[in-house]
Amino acid sequence: MAIWLLGMVILHQMLLDLPDIDSLENYTPPLITRIYDIHDDVITELFTERRTVIPLNEIPINLQNAVLATEDEHFFTHWGINPRGIVRAALANIRHGRVVEGGSTITQQLSKVLFFTQQKTLSRKLREFLLALQLEHHYSKEEIFQLYLNQIYFGSGAYGVEAAARTFFGKHVKELTLPECAILAGLPRSPRTYSPLTNPQNAYRRRTWVLSRMRRSGFITPREETEANQVPINSQKIPVVPPVGAYFVEYLRQILEPKYGENALYQGGYTIYTTLDLKMQRAGEAAMNKSLAEFDVQATKDRAQQLAELKKQKKLIPSPLLSTATVKVQGALVGLDPRTGAIRAMVGGREFKESQFNRVYQAQRQPGSAFKPFVWLAAMDDGMTGASIVDDDRAAFYNDGRDWKLLESATDAYAIAAATAPFPSDQAWVPQDWDFKYFGPVTLRTGLAMSRNLVSIRLADHFGPQAIMDYARKCGIKSTLEPVLSIALGTEALNLLEITDAYCTFANGGIRSEPYGILRIEDKNGKTLEEYSPQQTVELSAQTAYLMTDLMHAVVTEGTGRRALELGRPAAGKTGTNQDLRDLWFVGFTPELACGAWMGYDDFTSMGKKFTAASKVVPWWTDFMKKSLAGTPARNFAVPDGIVFAKIDAQTGYLALPSCPKVVLQAFKKGTEPTELCPIDHAAQQLPEKETEE
């Protein structure tokens, strides 16, 4: 009597301690969050357990029967526990001297997976029995079976039959054949032992056993069993493909995780539709990585040659050459739709596994001459034109304690040396052109196309650094800028995303768009959680924006960006090589796509004097654009009302004569176009006597 009472007390306590199965009413297993590109192609999946929940009616009857024959033949007739099965399994295990058969029903296995640990104790087993009875009482057999098939682990990171079918056979579960169903049904007992990926012989023997069980249970005929056994094991490990768009996915994660939480993002089964174009993303990664790898080879050879030469001359070896280790140059690329700001491609570095630092928006680097369009913008918006003349000649500045002032009398090397001699080195500044040459008076068109530093500095001195900053801000530059004269040379650090976005303002007729990467987010039920649309503001007149586009088009047709002519369609842009040769840039656009590209060393090591943006960055920028726009008809930049064109002499900016050696078609705001003919006798290259006197 006492033992009976003790047993009742223990049973009562176990019932009190059982998990609440009512929680299954709202139970959702961890689901996969899928991220799609603009064409609804999967970019990647986020998950803690690779799982896709599907209804029972979408699971092949052969797979259902194979699982029943293998795990619980009498599932649809017992009441949660199968005493006969337990006895049979025990006898079989004793006969073989090892565990060859389990006695747990599908309901018991489900209760163990959902509510208990894998710890094998008598107490846990009793609780498992009791919980199985409750599950059978509250849920239908079909509901239990569906939950089991979507919950059970099959190995190789696959939970549930759909994920298993994708993992082992690369197909949806509804497409599985009988032999494939038999293989999957044999996996849950020991996923590693029977894996067709790593142990095909074990998998074959296990499949044979499963098929025999199916035949004995009446699920298949002897002929079907024989034919299925003759099918070879054709499961093969899906090759590990380097992830595409890893930097973009991390960019999204940093936006979404603070908003939704890590658990929801990785287990909530969200569907995230993005602006990325996988075709463009692949093109960007391939073009950049190929070019940078080639650069590394050349840089290594150059370093070794320099080292050998210095040793031969017995000179002191600079520290960058002391190391024999090869340092990889880095790069970044971002592609934007200039009309909306939608991110089409984002490559934040060469190898995401090696470095998660996204150089598209986390790196602050000096853009060098790529910043000059904002200087020219101030001029265009103030009434100057591409035909306006500015002097590209030596100049010197001194600091009066508040600002930099031009030394008016310093017009040649001797005068500059004399004028700056009284000033301490930090109070005198003598800027140089990047090629140490000076063109004299040039048009603003030529000044930008050929990236003339002295022209840029004179414009910044005339309009003031603050005005240049203001225009850069209007276009989308958000990084901290200082109103210093050297801003004209791109000495203020910014990131690739913002300068590419700022160039889009020119391409989009003066309308600035905020860059964005997400179109829509849906929950596991297809309900839209949030939806994005372009955020746009009008910052420039359409006429000013077009003048800038026309000038930057000249950079491609006749300036430092000429290698982009290989694109074979209208394009505009600007190269950038900063003063210390630490950063190489090219940012450019067509009417359909804008792209910013950068390369440099993470530790700010100089790239070397022999390398320029024109020779190293423009080629892979062009390669990316060519592949990305393949199949897209070429079109010209739209010309707004209020713009007129005139043929001008490239040297003087006057209306061209038939005798002018270089004539260009220049855009003007209506009323600002030149009206006087070119006064130069190009044959004699002399100004008329009157002009010479002036």
XYZ file of C-alpha atoms in Angstrom, residues 391-396 406-419 438 458:
22
model
C 44.744 80.365 -64.597
C 46.530 77.058 -64.088
C 49.848 78.468 -62.944
C 52.013 78.606 -59.856
C 50.579 80.236 -56.767
C 51.498 80.644 -53.122
C 46.976 84.486 -51.937
C 50.384 86.075 -52.348
C 49.487 88.254 -55.313
C 53.040 89.023 -56.418
C 54.207 85.398 -56.409
C 53.686 84.333 -60.014
C 56.803 82.285 -60.794
C 59.104 79.892 -58.957
C 61.658 82.595 -58.024
C 59.037 85.060 -56.798
C 57.269 82.326 -54.804
C 60.493 81.305 -53.083
C 61.229 84.916 -52.155
C 57.680 85.658 -51.008
C 51.317 74.138 -65.533
C 41.794 79.374 -57.368
